[in-house]
mmCIF file of C-alpha atoms in Angstrom:
data_model
loop_
_atom_site.group_PDB
_atom_site.id
_atom_site.type_symbol
_atom_site.label_atom_id
_atom_site.label_comp_id
_atom_site.label_asym_id
_atom_site.label_seq_id
_atom_site.Cartn_x
_atom_site.Cartn_y
_atom_site.Cartn_z
ATOM 1 C CA MET A 1 9.852 23.956 -12.176
ATOM 2 C CA HIS A 2 12.702 21.688 -11.606
ATOM 3 C CA ILE A 3 12.949 19.140 -8.794
ATOM 4 C CA GLY A 4 15.155 16.152 -7.842
ATOM 5 C CA MET A 5 13.885 12.733 -7.168
ATOM 6 C CA ILE A 6 15.628 9.917 -5.286
ATOM 7 C CA GLY A 7 14.537 6.404 -5.610
ATOM 8 C CA LEU A 8 13.453 5.329 -9.254
ATOM 9 C CA GLY A 9 11.775 2.025 -8.521
ATOM 10 C CA LYS A 10 8.300 0.807 -9.455
ATOM 11 C CA MET A 11 6.724 4.087 -8.346
ATOM 12 C CA GLY A 12 9.448 6.593 -8.622
ATOM 13 C CA PHE A 13 10.400 5.796 -12.098
ATOM 14 C CA ASN A 14 6.868 6.174 -13.441
ATOM 15 C CA MET A 15 6.405 9.513 -11.269
ATOM 16 C CA ARG A 16 9.450 10.966 -12.897
ATOM 17 C CA GLU A 17 8.020 10.221 -16.329
ATOM 18 C CA ARG A 18 4.549 11.674 -15.471
ATOM 19 C CA LEU A 19 6.097 14.835 -13.987
ATOM 20 C CA ARG A 20 8.182 15.374 -17.242
ATOM 21 C CA ARG A 21 4.965 14.914 -19.240
ATOM 22 C CA GLY A 22 3.432 17.569 -17.164
ATOM 23 C CA GLY A 23 6.104 20.144 -17.752
ATOM 24 C CA VAL A 24 8.153 19.669 -14.534
ATOM 25 C CA GLU A 25 11.869 19.114 -15.163
ATOM 26 C CA VAL A 26 13.146 16.149 -13.063
ATOM 27 C CA THR A 27 16.669 15.080 -12.219
ATOM 28 C CA GLY A 28 16.504 11.580 -10.696
ATOM 29 C CA TYR A 29 19.024 9.632 -8.662
ATOM 30 C CA ASP A 30 18.989 5.804 -8.074
ATOM 31 C CA ARG A 31 21.716 3.281 -7.368
ATOM 32 C CA ASN A 32 20.708 1.458 -10.494
ATOM 33 C CA PRO A 33 22.875 2.924 -13.267
ATOM 34 C CA ASP A 34 20.412 1.900 -15.990
ATOM 35 C CA VAL A 35 17.700 4.463 -14.615
ATOM 36 C CA THR A 36 19.633 7.160 -12.895
ATOM 37 C CA ASP A 37 20.207 10.639 -14.410
ATOM 38 C CA VAL A 38 23.230 11.542 -12.191
ATOM 39 C CA PRO A 39 26.042 9.383 -10.593
ATOM 40 C CA ASP A 40 25.423 10.476 -6.926
ATOM 41 C CA THR A 41 23.522 12.740 -4.591
ATOM 42 C CA ASP A 42 26.187 15.454 -4.788
ATOM 43 C CA ALA A 43 25.603 15.642 -8.660
ATOM 44 C CA LEU A 44 21.821 15.752 -7.894
ATOM 45 C CA VAL A 45 22.080 18.641 -5.537
ATOM 46 C CA ALA A 46 24.358 20.615 -7.862
ATOM 47 C CA ALA A 47 21.917 20.054 -10.799
ATOM 48 C CA LEU A 48 19.023 21.648 -8.936
ATOM 49 C CA PRO A 49 18.248 25.419 -9.053
ATOM 50 C CA SER A 50 17.896 27.214 -5.701
ATOM 51 C CA PRO A 51 15.596 26.877 -3.591
ATOM 52 C CA ARG A 52 15.930 23.074 -4.206
ATOM 53 C CA VAL A 53 13.085 20.535 -4.030
ATOM 54 C CA VAL A 54 14.123 16.907 -3.528
ATOM 55 C CA TRP A 55 11.429 14.132 -3.498
ATOM 56 C CA LEU A 56 12.371 10.759 -1.884
ATOM 57 C CA MET A 57 10.633 7.618 -3.086
ATOM 58 C CA LEU A 58 12.347 5.067 -0.813
ATOM 59 C CA PRO A 59 11.644 2.199 1.485
ATOM 60 C CA ALA A 60 10.326 3.225 4.908
ATOM 61 C CA GLY A 61 12.613 3.070 7.987
ATOM 62 C CA LYS A 62 16.438 3.147 8.008
ATOM 63 C CA ILE A 63 16.937 3.730 4.262
ATOM 64 C CA THR A 64 14.839 6.846 4.202
ATOM 65 C CA ALA A 65 16.249 7.952 7.528
ATOM 66 C CA ASP A 66 19.725 7.596 6.323
ATOM 67 C CA VAL A 67 19.087 9.590 3.047
ATOM 68 C CA VAL A 68 17.356 12.339 4.921
ATOM 69 C CA ASP A 69 20.509 12.659 7.167
ATOM 70 C CA GLU A 70 22.695 12.790 4.005
ATOM 71 C CA LEU A 71 20.603 15.457 2.267
ATOM 72 C CA VAL A 72 20.194 17.720 5.424
ATOM 73 C CA GLY A 73 23.995 18.001 5.349
ATOM 74 C CA LYS A 74 24.026 18.897 1.630
ATOM 75 C CA LEU A 75 21.047 21.209 1.178
ATOM 76 C CA ASP A 76 20.690 24.851 2.165
ATOM 77 C CA SER A 77 18.183 26.864 4.103
ATOM 78 C CA GLY A 78 14.969 27.467 2.107
ATOM 79 C CA ASP A 79 15.258 24.112 0.313
ATOM 80 C CA ILE A 80 12.337 21.646 0.762
ATOM 81 C CA LEU A 81 12.546 17.791 1.239
ATOM 82 C CA ILE A 82 9.533 15.539 0.431
ATOM 83 C CA ASP A 83 9.090 11.981 1.588
ATOM 84 C CA GLY A 84 6.654 10.413 -0.701
ATOM 85 C CA GLY A 85 7.276 6.775 0.506
ATOM 86 C CA ASN A 86 5.191 4.868 3.094
ATOM 87 C CA SER A 87 7.119 6.084 6.126
ATOM 88 C CA ARG A 88 5.495 5.882 9.397
ATOM 89 C CA PHE A 89 3.909 9.201 10.490
ATOM 90 C CA THR A 90 5.894 9.175 13.727
ATOM 91 C CA ASP A 91 9.236 9.255 11.665
ATOM 92 C CA ASP A 92 8.076 12.411 9.905
ATOM 93 C CA GLN A 93 8.238 14.799 12.768
ATOM 94 C CA ALA A 94 11.822 13.605 13.721
ATOM 95 C CA HIS A 95 12.864 14.128 10.112
ATOM 96 C CA ALA A 96 11.150 17.557 9.950
ATOM 97 C CA ASP A 97 12.998 18.677 13.183
ATOM 98 C CA HIS A 98 16.299 17.511 11.966
ATOM 99 C CA ALA A 99 15.777 19.389 8.679
ATOM 100 C CA ALA A 100 14.578 22.579 10.511
ATOM 101 C CA GLU A 101 17.989 22.862 12.274
ATOM 102 C CA ARG A 102 19.407 23.761 8.889
ATOM 103 C CA GLY A 103 16.268 25.718 7.771
ATOM 104 C CA ILE A 104 15.163 23.188 5.447
ATOM 105 C CA GLY A 105 11.400 22.437 4.869
ATOM 106 C CA PHE A 106 9.939 19.057 5.148
ATOM 107 C CA VAL A 107 6.919 17.698 3.660
ATOM 108 C CA ASP A 108 5.336 14.204 3.804
ATOM 109 C CA VAL A 109 3.072 12.855 1.051
ATOM 110 C CA GLY A 110 1.177 9.602 1.064
ATOM 111 C CA VAL A 111 0.950 8.571 -2.510
ATOM 112 C CA SER A 112 -1.504 5.960 -4.032
ATOM 113 C CA GLY A 113 -1.672 4.888 -7.602
ATOM 114 C CA GLY A 114 0.759 1.981 -7.766
ATOM 115 C CA VAL A 115 2.001 0.916 -11.209
ATOM 116 C CA TRP A 116 -1.109 2.406 -13.036
ATOM 117 C CA GLY A 117 -0.207 5.979 -11.795
ATOM 118 C CA LEU A 118 1.773 6.812 -14.899
ATOM 119 C CA GLU A 119 -1.200 6.663 -17.093
ATOM 120 C CA ASN A 120 -4.029 7.319 -14.503
ATOM 121 C CA GLY A 121 -2.296 9.791 -12.138
ATOM 122 C CA TYR A 122 -1.625 9.484 -8.422
ATOM 123 C CA GLY A 123 -3.909 10.353 -5.435
ATOM 124 C CA MET A 124 -1.879 12.179 -2.899
ATOM 125 C CA MET A 125 -2.279 13.342 0.768
ATOM 126 C CA ALA A 126 0.241 15.929 1.965
ATOM 127 C CA GLY A 127 1.426 17.114 5.400
ATOM 128 C CA GLY A 128 3.384 20.389 5.847
ATOM 129 C CA THR A 129 2.896 24.072 6.191
ATOM 130 C CA ASP A 130 0.557 26.203 3.910
ATOM 131 C CA GLU A 131 3.643 27.944 2.340
ATOM 132 C CA GLU A 132 5.457 24.693 1.432
ATOM 133 C CA ILE A 133 2.334 23.120 0.032
ATOM 134 C CA ALA A 134 1.721 26.148 -2.156
ATOM 135 C CA THR A 135 5.147 26.053 -3.412
ATOM 136 C CA LEU A 136 4.897 22.511 -4.380
ATOM 137 C CA MET A 137 1.428 22.635 -5.935
ATOM 138 C CA PRO A 138 2.709 22.565 -9.616
ATOM 139 C CA VAL A 139 4.408 19.326 -8.845
ATOM 140 C CA PHE A 140 1.218 17.960 -7.134
ATOM 141 C CA ASP A 141 -0.899 19.068 -10.068
ATOM 142 C CA ALA A 142 1.328 17.401 -12.567
ATOM 143 C CA LEU A 143 1.108 14.042 -10.803
ATOM 144 C CA ARG A 144 -2.671 13.901 -9.974
ATOM 145 C CA PRO A 145 -5.321 12.809 -12.370
ATOM 146 C CA GLU A 146 -7.293 15.238 -14.465
ATOM 147 C CA GLY A 147 -10.370 16.739 -12.877
ATOM 148 C CA PRO A 148 -11.131 18.695 -9.714
ATOM 149 C CA ARG A 149 -7.998 18.922 -7.436
ATOM 150 C CA GLU A 150 -9.945 18.123 -4.268
ATOM 151 C CA GLU A 151 -10.918 14.666 -5.774
ATOM 152 C CA SER A 152 -7.295 13.455 -5.841
ATOM 153 C CA PHE A 153 -5.267 15.795 -3.573
ATOM 154 C CA VAL A 154 -5.596 17.013 0.027
ATOM 155 C CA HIS A 155 -3.435 19.007 2.245
ATOM 156 C CA VAL A 156 -4.254 16.986 5.321
ATOM 157 C CA GLY A 157 -2.605 19.079 7.981
ATOM 158 C CA ALA A 158 0.747 19.431 9.751
ATOM 159 C CA VAL A 159 3.922 17.300 9.037
ATOM 160 C CA GLY A 160 2.997 13.602 9.710
ATOM 161 C CA SER A 161 -0.735 13.918 8.673
ATOM 162 C CA GLY A 162 -0.180 12.939 5.028
ATOM 163 C CA HIS A 163 1.437 9.594 5.903
ATOM 164 C CA TYR A 164 -1.107 9.052 8.657
ATOM 165 C CA ALA A 165 -3.968 9.554 6.113
ATOM 166 C CA LYS A 166 -2.156 7.102 3.715
ATOM 167 C CA MET A 167 -1.766 4.606 6.570
ATOM 168 C CA VAL A 168 -5.544 4.656 7.139
ATOM 169 C CA HIS A 169 -6.126 4.438 3.367
ATOM 170 C CA ASN A 170 -3.998 1.281 3.307
ATOM 171 C CA GLY A 171 -5.668 -0.261 6.246
ATOM 172 C CA ILE A 172 -9.144 0.316 4.435
ATOM 173 C CA GLU A 173 -7.505 -1.260 1.373
ATOM 174 C CA TYR A 174 -6.683 -4.355 3.447
ATOM 175 C CA GLY A 175 -10.320 -4.858 4.441
ATOM 176 C CA VAL A 176 -11.705 -4.329 0.955
ATOM 177 C CA MET A 177 -9.203 -6.702 -0.521
ATOM 178 C CA GLN A 178 -9.868 -9.378 2.049
ATOM 179 C CA SER A 179 -13.637 -8.995 1.535
ATOM 180 C CA LEU A 180 -13.241 -9.516 -2.301
ATOM 181 C CA ALA A 181 -10.976 -12.506 -1.599
ATOM 182 C CA GLU A 182 -13.446 -14.207 0.713
ATOM 183 C CA GLY A 183 -16.295 -13.623 -1.660
ATOM 184 C CA TYR A 184 -14.166 -15.141 -4.449
ATOM 185 C CA GLU A 185 -13.525 -18.289 -2.392
ATOM 186 C CA LEU A 186 -17.196 -18.702 -1.552
ATOM 187 C CA LEU A 187 -18.281 -18.343 -5.142
ATOM 188 C CA ALA A 188 -15.491 -20.773 -6.234
ATOM 189 C CA LYS A 189 -16.603 -23.374 -3.648
ATOM 190 C CA LYS A 190 -20.192 -23.479 -4.717
ATOM 191 C CA SER A 191 -20.978 -26.060 -7.439
ATOM 192 C CA ILE A 192 -24.108 -24.175 -8.720
ATOM 193 C CA VAL A 193 -21.844 -21.161 -9.635
ATOM 194 C CA SER A 194 -20.451 -21.735 -13.135
ATOM 195 C CA ASP A 195 -19.048 -18.391 -13.984
ATOM 196 C CA VAL A 196 -17.102 -16.765 -11.072
ATOM 197 C CA THR A 197 -15.209 -14.414 -13.291
ATOM 198 C CA GLY A 198 -18.395 -13.301 -14.968
ATOM 199 C CA THR A 199 -20.081 -12.662 -11.627
ATOM 200 C CA PHE A 200 -17.297 -10.314 -10.550
ATOM 201 C CA ARG A 201 -17.367 -8.649 -13.964
ATOM 202 C CA ALA A 202 -21.118 -8.114 -13.679
ATOM 203 C CA TRP A 203 -20.576 -6.182 -10.467
ATOM 204 C CA GLN A 204 -18.308 -3.517 -12.299
ATOM 205 C CA LYS A 205 -21.261 -1.304 -13.208
ATOM 206 C CA GLY A 206 -24.225 -0.207 -11.279
ATOM 207 C CA THR A 207 -23.594 -2.104 -8.076
ATOM 208 C CA VAL A 208 -22.814 -0.666 -4.662
ATOM 209 C CA ILE A 209 -19.472 -2.470 -4.399
ATOM 210 C CA ARG A 210 -18.085 -1.193 -7.792
ATOM 211 C CA SER A 211 -14.470 0.069 -7.390
ATOM 212 C CA TRP A 212 -11.134 0.107 -8.852
ATOM 213 C CA LEU A 213 -10.099 -2.909 -6.571
ATOM 214 C CA LEU A 214 -13.025 -4.728 -8.188
ATOM 215 C CA ASP A 215 -11.801 -3.878 -11.484
ATOM 216 C CA LEU A 216 -8.430 -5.223 -10.710
ATOM 217 C CA MET A 217 -9.994 -8.435 -9.355
ATOM 218 C CA VAL A 218 -11.734 -8.916 -12.624
ATOM 219 C CA ARG A 219 -8.455 -8.265 -14.471
ATOM 220 C CA ALA A 220 -6.638 -10.759 -12.366
ATOM 221 C CA LEU A 221 -9.520 -13.381 -13.005
ATOM 222 C CA ASN A 222 -9.277 -12.789 -16.590
ATOM 223 C CA ASP A 223 -5.557 -13.566 -16.701
ATOM 224 C CA ASP A 224 -5.893 -16.568 -14.523
ATOM 225 C CA PRO A 225 -9.526 -17.653 -13.856
ATOM 226 C CA GLY A 226 -8.709 -20.219 -11.240
ATOM 227 C CA LEU A 227 -5.848 -18.304 -9.740
ATOM 228 C CA GLU A 228 -3.709 -21.426 -10.209
ATOM 229 C CA LYS A 229 -0.543 -19.584 -11.270
ATOM 230 C CA ILE A 230 -0.024 -17.929 -7.779
ATOM 231 C CA SER A 231 0.299 -19.178 -4.155
ATOM 232 C CA GLY A 232 -1.887 -17.880 -1.485
ATOM 233 C CA TYR A 233 1.153 -16.403 0.415
ATOM 234 C CA VAL A 234 0.542 -12.629 1.220
ATOM 235 C CA GLU A 235 3.048 -10.141 2.667
ATOM 236 C CA ASP A 236 2.067 -7.050 4.470
ATOM 237 C CA SER A 237 3.817 -3.639 3.934
ATOM 238 C CA GLY A 238 3.481 -2.594 7.555
ATOM 239 C CA GLU A 239 0.833 0.091 7.201
ATOM 240 C CA GLY A 240 -1.952 -2.394 7.985
ATOM 241 C CA ARG A 241 -0.235 -3.145 11.265
ATOM 242 C CA TRP A 242 0.180 0.446 12.017
ATOM 243 C CA THR A 243 -3.440 1.019 11.458
ATOM 244 C CA VAL A 244 -4.346 -1.609 13.901
ATOM 245 C CA GLU A 245 -2.021 -0.130 16.460
ATOM 246 C CA GLU A 246 -3.451 3.319 16.002
ATOM 247 C CA ALA A 247 -6.914 1.902 16.392
ATOM 248 C CA ILE A 248 -5.924 0.406 19.737
ATOM 249 C CA ALA A 249 -4.089 3.566 20.861
ATOM 250 C CA ASN A 250 -7.064 5.678 20.150
ATOM 251 C CA GLU A 251 -9.776 3.180 21.278
ATOM 252 C CA VAL A 252 -11.365 2.881 17.759
ATOM 253 C CA ALA A 253 -12.957 -0.501 16.990
ATOM 254 C CA ALA A 254 -11.471 -1.750 13.701
ATOM 255 C CA PRO A 255 -12.462 -5.308 13.447
ATOM 256 C CA ALA A 256 -12.449 -5.591 9.600
ATOM 257 C CA ILE A 257 -9.042 -4.125 9.038
ATOM 258 C CA THR A 258 -7.614 -6.143 12.036
ATOM 259 C CA ALA A 259 -9.014 -9.266 10.675
ATOM 260 C CA ALA A 260 -7.612 -8.538 7.310
ATOM 261 C CA VAL A 261 -4.133 -8.143 8.717
ATOM 262 C CA PHE A 262 -4.255 -11.317 10.704
ATOM 263 C CA ALA A 263 -5.580 -13.271 7.617
ATOM 264 C CA ARG A 264 -2.316 -12.393 5.879
ATOM 265 C CA PHE A 265 -0.447 -14.071 8.659
ATOM 266 C CA VAL A 266 -2.423 -17.260 8.237
ATOM 267 C CA SER A 267 -1.752 -17.132 4.639
ATOM 268 C CA ARG A 268 2.080 -17.686 5.215
ATOM 269 C CA GLN A 269 1.456 -21.007 6.964
ATOM 270 C CA ASP A 270 1.009 -24.282 4.995
ATOM 271 C CA ASP A 271 -0.370 -25.894 8.006
ATOM 272 C CA SER A 272 -1.440 -23.306 10.691
ATOM 273 C CA PRO A 273 -0.378 -24.200 14.201
ATOM 274 C CA ALA A 274 -3.244 -22.391 15.575
ATOM 275 C CA MET A 275 -5.824 -24.223 13.423
ATOM 276 C CA LYS A 276 -4.058 -27.560 14.385
ATOM 277 C CA ALA A 277 -4.678 -26.474 18.048
ATOM 278 C CA VAL A 278 -8.304 -25.835 17.341
ATOM 279 C CA ALA A 279 -8.679 -29.204 15.576
ATOM 280 C CA ALA A 280 -7.039 -30.908 18.546
ATOM 281 C CA LEU A 281 -9.368 -29.152 21.108
ATOM 282 C CA ARG A 282 -12.529 -30.006 19.154
ATOM 283 C CA ASN A 283 -11.427 -33.675 19.056
ATOM 284 C CA GLN A 284 -10.809 -33.525 22.772
ATOM 285 C CA PHE A 285 -14.059 -32.081 23.909
ATOM 286 C CA GLY A 286 -16.417 -33.251 21.224
ATOM 287 C CA GLY A 287 -14.763 -36.245 19.596
ATOM 288 C CA HIS A 288 -14.738 -34.424 16.221
ATOM 289 C CA ALA A 289 -12.679 -36.159 13.529
ATOM 290 C CA VAL A 290 -9.174 -34.876 12.760
ATOM 291 C CA ARG A 291 -7.092 -35.317 9.600
ATOM 292 C CA PRO A 292 -3.577 -36.796 9.555
ATOM 293 C CA ALA A 293 -0.798 -34.292 8.959
ATOM 294 C CA GLY A 294 -0.300 -33.586 5.346
ATOM 295 C CA GLN A 295 -3.720 -34.778 4.338
ATOM 296 C CA ARG A 296 -5.661 -32.318 2.358
ATOM 297 C CA ILE A 297 -9.330 -33.415 1.505
ATOM 298 C CA GLU A 298 -12.043 -31.192 0.145
ATOM 299 C CA GLY A 299 -14.845 -31.261 2.464
ATOM 300 C CA SER A 300 -18.432 -29.672 2.673
ATOM 301 C CA GLY A 301 -17.407 -27.312 5.513
ATOM 302 C CA THR A 302 -20.559 -28.178 7.378
ATOM 303 C CA PRO A 303 -20.023 -28.374 11.151
ATOM 304 C CA SER A 304 -21.003 -31.505 13.075
ATOM 305 C CA PRO A 305 -24.015 -31.425 15.360
ATOM 306 C CA GLY A 306 -23.076 -29.906 18.687
ATOM 307 C CA SER A 307 -20.124 -27.972 17.219
ATOM 308 C CA GLU A 308 -19.317 -24.624 18.802
ATOM 309 C CA ASN A 309 -19.089 -23.196 15.153
ATOM 310 C CA THR A 310 -22.035 -21.726 13.192
ATOM 311 C CA GLY A 311 -19.929 -21.563 9.909
ATOM 312 C CA THR A 312 -17.078 -23.380 8.213
ATOM 313 C CA ASP A 313 -15.371 -25.933 10.387
ATOM 314 C CA PRO A 314 -12.000 -24.398 11.178
ATOM 315 C CA SER A 315 -10.318 -27.720 11.142
ATOM 316 C CA THR A 316 -11.059 -28.181 7.439
ATOM 317 C CA ALA A 317 -11.232 -24.579 6.283
ATOM 318 C CA ALA A 318 -8.842 -23.475 3.471
ATOM 319 C CA GLY A 319 -6.561 -20.567 4.037
ATOM 320 C CA PRO A 320 -7.522 -17.209 2.724
ATOM 321 C CA SER A 321 -7.087 -16.338 -0.894
#
């Protein structure tokens, strides 16, 4: 099988290599001349046998939409476009409808595996017709890990369902990461705990929270036990927000995922205005002490008698890890 791939960044570059190792011929295009196989999309289309398959690994939004528009004008009836980026599921149907005007198929694939996918394989969630998925199965099999297909690949349903499943996957990922981070901070704050990294390491086998994310947490702590080399500023890709929006739209309670998304917003503030307001209010109604702006003092976190809080005093709490 011979496919095209557009977007040879951190994911696409490794996916091209894994596909080649799996016996799939790949012609890749990227604006970076150091990694591209062809100079432009015209050359990419010309290099592919008919019916053509072109896989996009591009940032969600306008960039992906623009490339879809461009390729719809260059591909032929019977060709298939795959969006393997993190596009919003609502964009997929519009892209599929546009492609269908020219008889071009469209498949959306949520891909998980990150920078480790080259060696470990990728988990994939696909949306599209039965016929399109069957045609593309050699590609999916080359990308996924060894073992039963159903443990790393699923045809979720119609167009859009693959990215919807990946959105929920990433929302769950937010919640799990936040729980690990909060557990780390709690362990690190307690003086009787002398081996934080070892504690996480001991959870890797036999415990109910063992996971690849836990393994990666141990790896990070091995590299930097006090996490002193990085700041606590955390971006979000958008899929966590989309998951929360879908939870609201479908009246599904998702407090853990929602809190994890909001925690990332707090992480971007050196001195959270909301927490300053909470400190001011506590001072007003209870006379609780406030700290001067810019002063950062390690405290016990124990609430004063009569406080409305039952845990850490929000006026002294450190930001999330």
